[in-house]
Short mmCIF file of C-alpha atoms and ligand atoms in Angstrom, two decimals:
data_model
loop_
_atom_site.label_atom_id
_atom_site.label_comp_id
_atom_site.label_asym_id
_atom_site.label_seq_id
_atom_site.Cartn_x
_atom_site.Cartn_y
_atom_site.Cartn_z
CA MET A 1445 31.07 -11.15 -6.82
CA GLY A 1446 29.66 -14.21 -8.55
CA ASP A 1447 26.30 -14.00 -6.55
CA SER A 1448 23.11 -13.90 -8.41
CA PHE A 1449 21.01 -10.60 -8.48
CA LEU A 1450 18.99 -10.06 -5.15
CA PRO A 1451 15.60 -8.44 -5.89
CA LEU A 1452 13.63 -6.14 -3.60
CA ALA A 1453 10.75 -8.49 -3.76
CA LEU A 1454 9.61 -11.68 -5.21
CA PRO A 1455 6.35 -13.60 -5.05
CA VAL A 1456 6.33 -16.78 -3.62
CA PHE A 1457 4.26 -19.79 -5.25
CA ASP A 1458 3.95 -23.52 -5.32
CA GLU A 1459 1.62 -26.37 -6.12
CA GLN A 1460 -1.27 -24.79 -4.56
CA GLU A 1461 -1.58 -21.66 -6.90
CA LEU A 1462 -1.08 -24.15 -10.05
CA GLU A 1463 -4.01 -26.65 -8.64
CA GLU A 1464 -6.35 -23.50 -8.01
CA ILE A 1465 -5.55 -22.20 -11.47
CA LYS A 1466 -5.75 -25.58 -13.24
CA GLU A 1467 -9.41 -25.88 -11.54
CA VAL A 1468 -10.51 -22.54 -13.04
CA LEU A 1469 -9.18 -23.45 -16.49
CA ALA A 1470 -10.92 -26.93 -16.39
CA SER A 1471 -14.19 -25.03 -15.30
CA GLY A 1472 -14.23 -22.96 -18.65
CA TRP A 1473 -15.31 -19.68 -16.47
CA ILE A 1474 -12.23 -17.69 -16.23
CA THR A 1475 -13.40 -14.26 -15.68
CA THR A 1476 -15.10 -13.03 -12.61
CA GLY A 1477 -17.11 -15.62 -11.00
CA PRO A 1478 -17.31 -18.36 -8.31
CA LYS A 1479 -13.57 -17.81 -7.35
CA ALA A 1480 -13.55 -14.06 -6.94
CA ARG A 1481 -16.81 -14.56 -4.83
CA GLN A 1482 -14.83 -16.89 -2.57
CA LEU A 1483 -11.75 -14.41 -2.18
CA GLU A 1484 -14.34 -11.78 -1.15
CA GLN A 1485 -15.78 -14.07 1.35
CA GLU A 1486 -12.48 -15.25 2.69
CA ILE A 1487 -10.80 -11.90 2.69
CA ALA A 1488 -13.76 -10.37 4.66
CA ALA A 1489 -13.69 -13.38 7.25
CA PHE A 1490 -9.85 -12.88 7.37
CA VAL A 1491 -9.99 -9.00 8.10
CA GLY A 1492 -13.70 -9.35 9.90
CA ALA A 1493 -15.38 -6.86 7.39
CA LYS A 1494 -19.02 -7.05 6.48
CA HIS A 1495 -18.46 -6.81 2.52
CA ALA A 1496 -15.55 -7.46 0.54
CA VAL A 1497 -15.80 -6.46 -3.17
CA ALA A 1498 -12.71 -7.79 -5.86
CA VAL A 1499 -11.49 -5.71 -8.08
CA SER A 1500 -8.90 -5.21 -10.56
CA SER A 1501 -6.37 -3.24 -8.35
CA CYS A 1502 -5.76 -0.87 -5.45
CA THR A 1503 -6.02 1.98 -7.78
CA ALA A 1504 -9.48 0.89 -9.09
CA ALA A 1505 -10.70 0.00 -5.18
CA MET A 1506 -9.82 3.69 -4.35
CA HIS A 1507 -11.38 5.47 -7.44
CA LEU A 1508 -14.49 3.36 -7.13
CA ALA A 1509 -14.50 4.10 -3.03
CA LEU A 1510 -14.41 7.68 -3.86
CA GLU A 1511 -16.83 7.77 -6.25
CA ALA A 1512 -19.30 5.75 -4.15
CA VAL A 1513 -19.00 8.35 -1.15
CA GLY A 1514 -19.53 11.06 -3.92
CA VAL A 1515 -16.47 12.72 -4.53
CA ARG A 1516 -17.04 14.98 -7.57
CA GLU A 1517 -15.62 18.02 -9.57
CA GLY A 1518 -14.41 20.49 -7.38
CA ASP A 1519 -14.30 18.58 -4.10
CA GLU A 1520 -11.18 18.08 -2.09
CA VAL A 1521 -9.56 15.09 -0.80
CA ILE A 1522 -6.73 15.05 2.11
CA VAL A 1523 -3.68 12.71 0.89
CA PRO A 1524 -0.34 12.13 2.85
CA THR A 1525 2.28 13.17 -0.03
CA MET A 1526 4.53 10.01 0.98
CA THR A 1527 2.54 7.57 -0.96
CA PHE A 1528 2.35 6.05 -4.85
CA ALA A 1529 1.27 7.81 -7.49
CA ALA A 1530 -2.16 5.94 -7.50
CA THR A 1531 -3.54 7.59 -3.99
CA GLY A 1532 -3.17 11.13 -5.49
CA ASN A 1533 -4.26 10.27 -9.22
CA VAL A 1534 -7.49 8.54 -8.46
CA VAL A 1535 -8.77 11.89 -6.68
CA VAL A 1536 -7.71 13.94 -9.91
CA HIS A 1537 -9.86 11.40 -12.11
CA LEU A 1538 -12.88 12.62 -10.27
CA GLY A 1539 -12.19 15.96 -11.04
CA ALA A 1540 -11.34 16.71 -7.39
CA ARG A 1541 -8.19 18.42 -5.75
CA PRO A 1542 -5.79 16.19 -3.62
CA VAL A 1543 -4.84 18.20 -0.89
CA LEU A 1544 -1.26 16.92 0.19
CA VAL A 1545 -0.19 16.77 3.96
CA ASP A 1546 3.12 16.08 5.45
CA VAL A 1547 3.89 12.77 7.51
CA LEU A 1548 5.17 11.81 11.05
CA PRO A 1549 8.85 11.63 11.12
CA ASP A 1550 8.96 8.06 12.63
CA THR A 1551 6.19 6.11 10.72
CA LEU A 1552 6.17 8.34 7.90
CA THR A 1553 2.09 7.96 8.01
CA VAL A 1554 0.09 10.73 7.62
CA ASP A 1555 0.25 13.68 10.44
CA PRO A 1556 -3.14 14.22 12.06
CA ASP A 1557 -2.23 17.61 13.51
CA ALA A 1558 -1.00 18.60 9.90
CA ILE A 1559 -4.54 17.93 8.59
CA ALA A 1560 -5.94 19.79 12.00
CA ARG A 1561 -3.70 22.66 11.10
CA LEU A 1562 -4.77 22.69 7.38
CA GLY A 1563 -8.57 23.10 8.69
CA PRO A 1564 -10.14 21.17 6.01
CA GLY A 1565 -12.14 23.18 3.89
CA PRO A 1566 -16.36 23.26 2.90
CA ARG A 1567 -15.30 21.22 -0.06
CA THR A 1568 -13.11 18.70 1.65
CA ARG A 1569 -14.89 15.33 1.44
CA ALA A 1570 -12.56 12.58 2.45
CA ILE A 1571 -8.90 11.71 3.79
CA ILE A 1572 -6.64 8.70 2.55
CA PRO A 1573 -4.67 7.70 5.25
CA VAL A 1574 -2.03 5.19 3.75
CA HIS A 1575 -0.61 2.60 6.24
CA TYR A 1576 2.84 3.28 4.97
CA ALA A 1577 5.07 0.14 4.48
CA GLY A 1578 2.34 -1.75 6.53
CA HIS A 1579 2.37 0.25 9.78
CA ALA A 1580 -1.16 1.35 10.48
CA CYS A 1581 -1.68 5.26 10.48
CA GLU A 1582 -2.55 7.00 13.83
CA MET A 1583 -6.42 6.07 13.41
CA ALA A 1584 -7.84 7.46 16.64
CA ALA A 1585 -6.80 10.91 15.90
CA LEU A 1586 -7.94 10.54 12.21
CA LEU A 1587 -11.19 9.03 13.05
CA ASP A 1588 -11.86 11.82 15.80
CA LEU A 1589 -11.11 14.42 13.25
CA ALA A 1590 -13.25 12.71 10.21
CA LYS A 1591 -16.13 12.30 12.59
CA ARG A 1592 -16.15 15.96 13.73
CA ARG A 1593 -15.54 17.09 10.14
CA GLY A 1594 -18.19 14.30 8.48
CA LEU A 1595 -15.27 13.28 6.10
CA HIS A 1596 -15.21 10.04 4.63
CA VAL A 1597 -12.18 8.02 5.23
CA ILE A 1598 -10.84 5.83 2.37
CA GLU A 1599 -8.02 3.70 3.63
CA ASP A 1600 -5.06 2.91 1.28
CA ALA A 1601 -4.05 -0.29 2.63
CA ALA A 1602 -2.32 -1.74 -0.27
CA HIS A 1603 0.78 -2.15 2.26
CA ALA A 1604 -1.51 -3.36 5.02
CA LEU A 1605 -2.79 -7.09 4.68
CA PRO A 1606 -2.41 -8.09 7.14
CA ALA A 1607 -1.87 -5.23 9.97
CA ALA A 1608 -3.40 -4.10 12.81
CA HIS A 1609 -3.88 -1.34 15.57
CA ASP A 1610 -4.81 -1.33 19.06
CA GLY A 1611 -5.90 -4.85 18.29
CA ARG A 1612 -8.24 -3.99 15.30
CA ARG A 1613 -7.15 -5.64 12.06
CA ILE A 1614 -6.94 -2.89 9.17
CA GLY A 1615 -10.32 -3.70 7.49
CA ALA A 1616 -12.17 -4.44 10.38
CA PRO A 1617 -15.22 -2.17 11.37
CA LEU A 1618 -14.33 1.20 12.40
CA PRO A 1619 -16.05 2.93 15.45
CA ALA A 1620 -19.73 3.92 15.11
CA GLY A 1621 -20.76 7.68 13.87
CA LEU A 1622 -18.54 7.74 10.85
CA ALA A 1623 -19.53 8.84 7.39
CA ALA A 1624 -19.49 5.77 4.98
CA SER A 1625 -15.96 4.77 4.71
CA ALA A 1626 -13.80 1.92 3.02
CA VAL A 1627 -10.35 0.09 3.03
CA CYS A 1628 -8.83 -0.70 -0.06
CA PHE A 1629 -6.07 -3.45 -0.31
CA SER A 1630 -3.70 -4.65 -3.05
CA PHE A 1631 -2.98 -7.63 -4.84
CA TYR A 1632 0.11 -6.18 -7.03
CA ALA A 1633 2.74 -8.31 -8.03
CA THR A 1634 5.40 -7.07 -5.15
CA LYS A 1635 2.71 -7.14 -2.43
CA ASN A 1636 2.05 -9.21 0.68
CA LEU A 1637 -0.31 -11.45 -0.90
CA THR A 1638 -0.46 -11.17 -4.84
CA THR A 1639 -2.67 -12.37 -7.88
CA GLY A 1640 -0.66 -10.57 -10.04
CA GLU A 1641 -2.82 -7.77 -10.40
CA GLY A 1642 -5.99 -7.08 -8.01
CA GLY A 1643 -7.59 -5.34 -5.41
CA MET A 1644 -10.24 -5.57 -2.54
CA ILE A 1645 -12.76 -2.61 -1.16
CA CYS A 1646 -13.90 -3.64 2.46
CA THR A 1647 -16.59 -1.98 3.98
CA GLU A 1648 -19.24 -2.07 6.64
CA ASP A 1649 -21.50 0.18 4.58
CA ASP A 1650 -24.27 -1.71 2.42
CA ALA A 1651 -24.96 1.44 0.15
CA LEU A 1652 -21.07 2.08 -0.59
CA ALA A 1653 -20.80 -2.08 -1.30
CA GLU A 1654 -23.35 -2.23 -3.50
CA ARG A 1655 -22.24 1.05 -5.36
CA VAL A 1656 -18.56 -0.09 -6.06
CA ARG A 1657 -19.99 -3.48 -6.87
CA VAL A 1658 -22.35 -1.82 -9.54
CA MET A 1659 -19.64 0.49 -10.71
CA SER A 1660 -16.96 -2.20 -11.14
CA LEU A 1661 -18.43 -3.83 -13.78
CA HIS A 1662 -19.99 -1.04 -16.04
CA GLY A 1663 -22.67 0.25 -13.97
CA ILE A 1664 -24.71 -2.94 -14.83
CA SER A 1665 -27.33 -4.00 -12.53
CA LYS A 1666 -26.31 -6.57 -9.64
CA ASP A 1667 -24.42 -9.61 -10.18
CA ALA A 1668 -24.60 -9.00 -13.83
CA TRP A 1669 -22.15 -12.04 -14.48
CA LYS A 1670 -24.86 -14.32 -13.64
CA ARG A 1671 -26.44 -13.40 -16.84
CA TYR A 1672 -24.34 -15.91 -18.80
CA ALA A 1673 -24.54 -18.73 -15.93
CA ALA A 1674 -27.25 -21.58 -16.25
CA ASP A 1675 -29.88 -19.70 -14.07
CA GLY A 1676 -29.18 -16.19 -15.39
CA SER A 1677 -31.01 -14.19 -17.74
CA TRP A 1678 -29.73 -12.48 -20.60
CA TYR A 1679 -31.45 -9.12 -19.38
CA TYR A 1680 -29.52 -6.32 -17.64
CA GLU A 1681 -29.60 -2.54 -16.95
CA VAL A 1682 -27.04 0.03 -16.95
CA LEU A 1683 -27.67 2.23 -14.04
CA SER A 1684 -24.59 4.58 -14.34
CA PRO A 1685 -22.01 4.56 -16.71
CA GLY A 1686 -19.50 2.26 -14.80
CA PHE A 1687 -15.84 1.13 -15.03
CA LYS A 1688 -14.22 -2.31 -16.20
CA TYR A 1689 -12.71 -2.91 -12.74
CA ASN A 1690 -13.67 -6.62 -12.11
CA LEU A 1691 -11.20 -9.03 -10.96
CA PRO A 1692 -11.09 -12.30 -13.03
CA ASP A 1693 -11.21 -15.62 -11.36
CA LEU A 1694 -7.84 -16.82 -12.97
CA LEU A 1695 -6.17 -14.24 -10.60
CA ALA A 1696 -8.68 -14.53 -7.79
CA ALA A 1697 -7.74 -18.17 -7.78
CA VAL A 1698 -4.19 -17.24 -6.80
CA GLY A 1699 -5.46 -15.08 -4.42
CA LEU A 1700 -7.06 -17.94 -2.54
CA ALA A 1701 -3.95 -20.52 -2.65
CA GLN A 1702 -1.84 -17.00 -1.02
CA LEU A 1703 -4.18 -16.26 1.55
CA ARG A 1704 -3.56 -19.86 2.79
CA LYS A 1705 0.06 -19.02 3.03
CA LEU A 1706 -0.18 -15.39 4.44
CA PRO A 1707 0.04 -16.13 8.07
CA ALA A 1708 3.51 -18.11 7.51
CA PHE A 1709 4.61 -15.48 4.98
CA GLN A 1710 4.23 -12.74 7.79
CA GLU A 1711 6.32 -14.69 10.19
CA ARG A 1712 8.97 -15.06 7.54
CA ARG A 1713 8.75 -11.19 7.24
CA ARG A 1714 9.07 -10.55 10.60
CA ALA A 1715 11.84 -12.71 11.18
CA ILE A 1716 13.98 -11.16 8.52
CA VAL A 1717 13.04 -7.88 9.96
CA ARG A 1718 14.17 -8.91 13.44
CA ARG A 1719 17.82 -10.07 11.62
CA TYR A 1720 17.82 -6.69 9.94
CA SER A 1721 17.06 -4.32 12.82
CA ALA A 1722 19.41 -6.26 15.16
CA ALA A 1723 22.32 -5.79 12.60
CA PHE A 1724 21.37 -2.20 11.67
CA ALA A 1725 20.44 -0.95 15.39
CA PRO A 1726 23.92 -0.66 16.61
CA LEU A 1727 25.18 1.69 13.62
CA ASP A 1728 24.61 5.37 14.48
CA MET A 1729 24.72 6.15 10.78
CA LEU A 1730 21.56 4.38 9.83
CA GLU A 1731 17.60 4.47 11.05
CA CYS A 1732 15.98 1.56 11.48
CA PRO A 1733 12.02 1.52 10.69
CA VAL A 1734 9.79 1.78 13.78
CA GLU A 1735 6.72 -0.09 14.92
CA ARG A 1736 4.99 2.10 17.33
CA ALA A 1737 3.28 0.51 20.57
CA GLY A 1738 -0.05 -1.22 19.89
CA VAL A 1739 0.95 -1.70 16.14
CA ASP A 1740 1.12 -5.18 14.31
CA HIS A 1741 3.13 -3.97 11.38
CA ALA A 1742 2.55 -5.80 8.18
CA TRP A 1743 6.09 -5.04 7.08
CA HIS A 1744 5.53 -5.04 3.47
CA LEU A 1745 8.67 -3.00 3.13
CA TYR A 1746 11.88 -2.32 5.23
CA VAL A 1747 12.83 1.20 4.66
CA LEU A 1748 16.02 2.23 6.04
CA ARG A 1749 16.93 5.90 6.49
CA LEU A 1750 20.81 7.13 6.15
CA ARG A 1751 21.91 9.47 8.64
CA THR A 1752 23.56 11.48 5.70
CA ASP A 1753 25.65 13.99 8.13
CA ARG A 1754 27.32 10.72 9.65
CA LEU A 1755 28.35 9.63 6.43
CA LYS A 1756 30.57 10.35 3.46
CA ILE A 1757 28.17 8.99 0.56
CA SER A 1758 24.70 10.42 -0.42
CA ARG A 1759 21.71 8.03 -0.61
CA GLU A 1760 22.18 7.58 -4.29
CA GLN A 1761 25.84 6.32 -3.78
CA PHE A 1762 24.50 4.02 -1.10
CA VAL A 1763 22.09 2.40 -3.70
CA SER A 1764 24.59 2.16 -6.33
CA GLU A 1765 27.17 0.67 -3.89
CA LEU A 1766 24.48 -2.21 -3.05
CA ARG A 1767 23.72 -2.75 -6.82
CA ALA A 1768 27.13 -3.26 -7.54
CA ARG A 1769 27.01 -6.23 -4.74
CA GLY A 1770 24.11 -7.21 -6.80
CA ILE A 1771 21.30 -6.15 -4.05
CA GLY A 1772 18.07 -4.50 -5.41
CA THR A 1773 16.75 -1.61 -3.83
CA SER A 1774 13.99 1.11 -4.28
CA VAL A 1775 12.66 4.24 -2.78
CA HIS A 1776 9.08 4.40 -1.09
CA PHE A 1777 8.38 7.10 -2.24
CA ILE A 1778 9.12 10.00 -4.12
CA PRO A 1779 6.73 12.40 -2.54
CA LEU A 1780 3.47 13.05 -4.62
CA HIS A 1781 4.14 16.76 -4.32
CA VAL A 1782 7.67 16.88 -6.09
CA HIS A 1783 6.20 15.07 -8.81
CA PRO A 1784 6.19 17.55 -11.98
CA PHE A 1785 2.30 17.09 -12.17
CA TYR A 1786 1.28 17.81 -8.62
CA ARG A 1787 4.46 20.49 -8.10
CA ASP A 1788 3.31 22.44 -11.08
CA THR A 1789 -0.78 22.01 -11.13
CA TYR A 1790 -0.86 22.85 -7.31
CA GLY A 1791 2.41 25.11 -6.88
CA TYR A 1792 4.00 22.89 -4.06
CA LYS A 1793 7.81 23.50 -3.54
CA PRO A 1794 9.74 20.36 -1.97
CA GLU A 1795 10.14 22.20 1.81
CA ASP A 1796 6.66 22.95 1.92
CA LEU A 1797 6.13 19.36 3.34
CA PRO A 1798 9.55 19.07 5.03
CA VAL A 1799 9.28 15.87 6.80
CA ALA A 1800 8.55 13.71 3.48
CA TRP A 1801 11.00 15.65 1.56
CA ASP A 1802 13.98 15.20 4.10
CA ALA A 1803 12.89 11.43 4.57
CA TYR A 1804 12.86 10.95 0.91
CA ARG A 1805 16.08 11.81 0.19
CA ARG A 1806 17.83 9.50 2.94
CA MET A 1807 15.74 6.51 2.24
CA ALA A 1808 16.43 3.28 0.66
CA SER A 1809 14.12 -0.05 0.68
CA LEU A 1810 15.95 -3.14 1.44
CA PRO A 1811 15.01 -6.56 0.06
CA LEU A 1812 12.03 -7.98 1.56
CA TYR A 1813 10.08 -11.26 0.69
CA PRO A 1814 9.27 -14.32 2.48
CA GLY A 1815 11.22 -16.57 -0.13
CA MET A 1816 14.55 -14.95 1.10
CA THR A 1817 16.88 -17.53 2.50
CA ASP A 1818 19.04 -16.70 5.80
CA ALA A 1819 21.84 -16.54 3.28
CA ASP A 1820 20.08 -13.92 1.46
CA VAL A 1821 19.45 -11.83 4.44
CA ASP A 1822 23.03 -12.24 5.57
CA ARG A 1823 24.13 -10.80 2.31
CA VAL A 1824 22.05 -7.86 2.70
CA VAL A 1825 23.20 -7.13 6.53
CA ASP A 1826 27.03 -7.71 5.43
CA ALA A 1827 26.82 -5.12 2.52
CA VAL A 1828 24.72 -2.48 4.37
CA THR A 1829 27.10 -2.81 7.19
CA GLU A 1830 30.29 -2.81 5.12
CA ILE A 1831 29.28 0.24 3.27
CA ALA A 1832 28.15 2.21 6.05
CA LEU A 1833 31.25 1.43 8.05
CA ARG A 1834 33.84 2.24 5.36
CA ASN A 1835 31.60 5.38 4.86
CA ARG A 1836 31.37 6.82 8.21
CA VAL A 1837 32.43 10.43 8.91
CA PRO A 1838 35.23 10.24 11.07
CA GLN A 1839 34.01 11.34 14.94
CA GLY A 1840 34.83 15.22 15.48
CA ILE A 1841 34.68 16.27 11.59
CA ARG A 1842 31.33 15.55 11.26
CA VAL A 1843 30.09 17.72 8.48
CA GLY A 1844 26.13 18.76 7.53
C1 LIG B 2360 0.89 -0.36 -5.10
C2 LIG B 2360 0.35 0.69 -4.39
C3 LIG B 2360 -0.91 1.33 -4.70
C4 LIG B 2360 -1.61 0.57 -6.04
O1 LIG B 2360 -1.86 -0.58 -5.95
P1 LIG B 2360 -2.22 -1.33 -7.21
O2 LIG B 2360 -2.96 -2.58 -6.91
O3 LIG B 2360 -1.24 -1.42 -8.37
O4 LIG B 2360 -3.20 -0.20 -8.00
C5 LIG B 2360 -1.31 2.50 -4.10
N1 LIG B 2360 -1.07 2.82 -2.99
C6 LIG B 2360 0.17 2.50 -2.49
C7 LIG B 2360 0.80 2.91 -1.27
C8 LIG B 2360 0.75 1.12 -3.12
O5 LIG B 2360 2.10 0.78 -2.60
#
């Protein structure tokens, strides 16, 4: 077609990131230091959290948060199956079992009733709600359940900077009476705010914040990095065998520049989503993503679902038709319970979690990033519309 390839996601950088990086290089201090501390303060202020601890990824953030609330060998943690590998893997890393649950058919966020039906057992310690695609979970129901059962809530907010629910930004304080809880953000290359690799743990709990800070850098006593600075001392103590999960200043600096542009990024994401949904809503063989009342969606992903009963082609064919037109797509996500490790270790069958299994086979994420031009958006709209109309099952002889 002569058009260049349009990727699913692309970070947007300008002179501001370069200036921040130059400052770090010139300072001679490139690992965790003042820029990481500044990013912690700015993210804490932005979401309204008491504490923010910068780490090397959201995976590290969730691992540290679960460790800090005391998840240990033999425990159970509730995890929605519709998520990325990291959400389940970190539970396994602690010797605990991820108990996978199904999601709501409209938002694909964890189904609170499915958790209630499961009846958390005596070893269940925590829930990891995933704000899927940037849509907040049904937090009122989840928090009510967590409060009654004394469960910790460790939010996977990898997609949810910035998202809000009932006027409360994800990362802001949760209602009182909850066990120590935390919110984990990702600054991975494709996320709404990126440092290449990076993450942040936000919490109101002083002890949790202190524990993750110590465990993020070898379990060495507080502010160990200061030992190299002029006012530091050579002395340090290992309090616990911690991890190497700190965020270097070289990367944190990129985050500072990105955060200043985040409101504009979000405005552009919303405009693209409005254009997509206006074009696809009239097509009965396509299902657009939803934004429930009271939710302020972060629009990290635009996940389209095909009404395969009204189409002559499968999701695979739909994806390859888009690829033939130079348009990148992806699938978010292959549910955890159908991956060989989770399937074989815990004995899941695909139909055990039917909502996620059905959604998975019909979904495709379309390109969505603030650097897309109107022409890029039109190109996706035209391609999707043309493929859908050309492959529609004629009225009256629908199969499926
Ligand atoms: C990207 C992602 C993660 C992992 O984030 P990293 O910063 O790469 O560790 C976790 N959960 C979900 C839902 C994600 O999409």
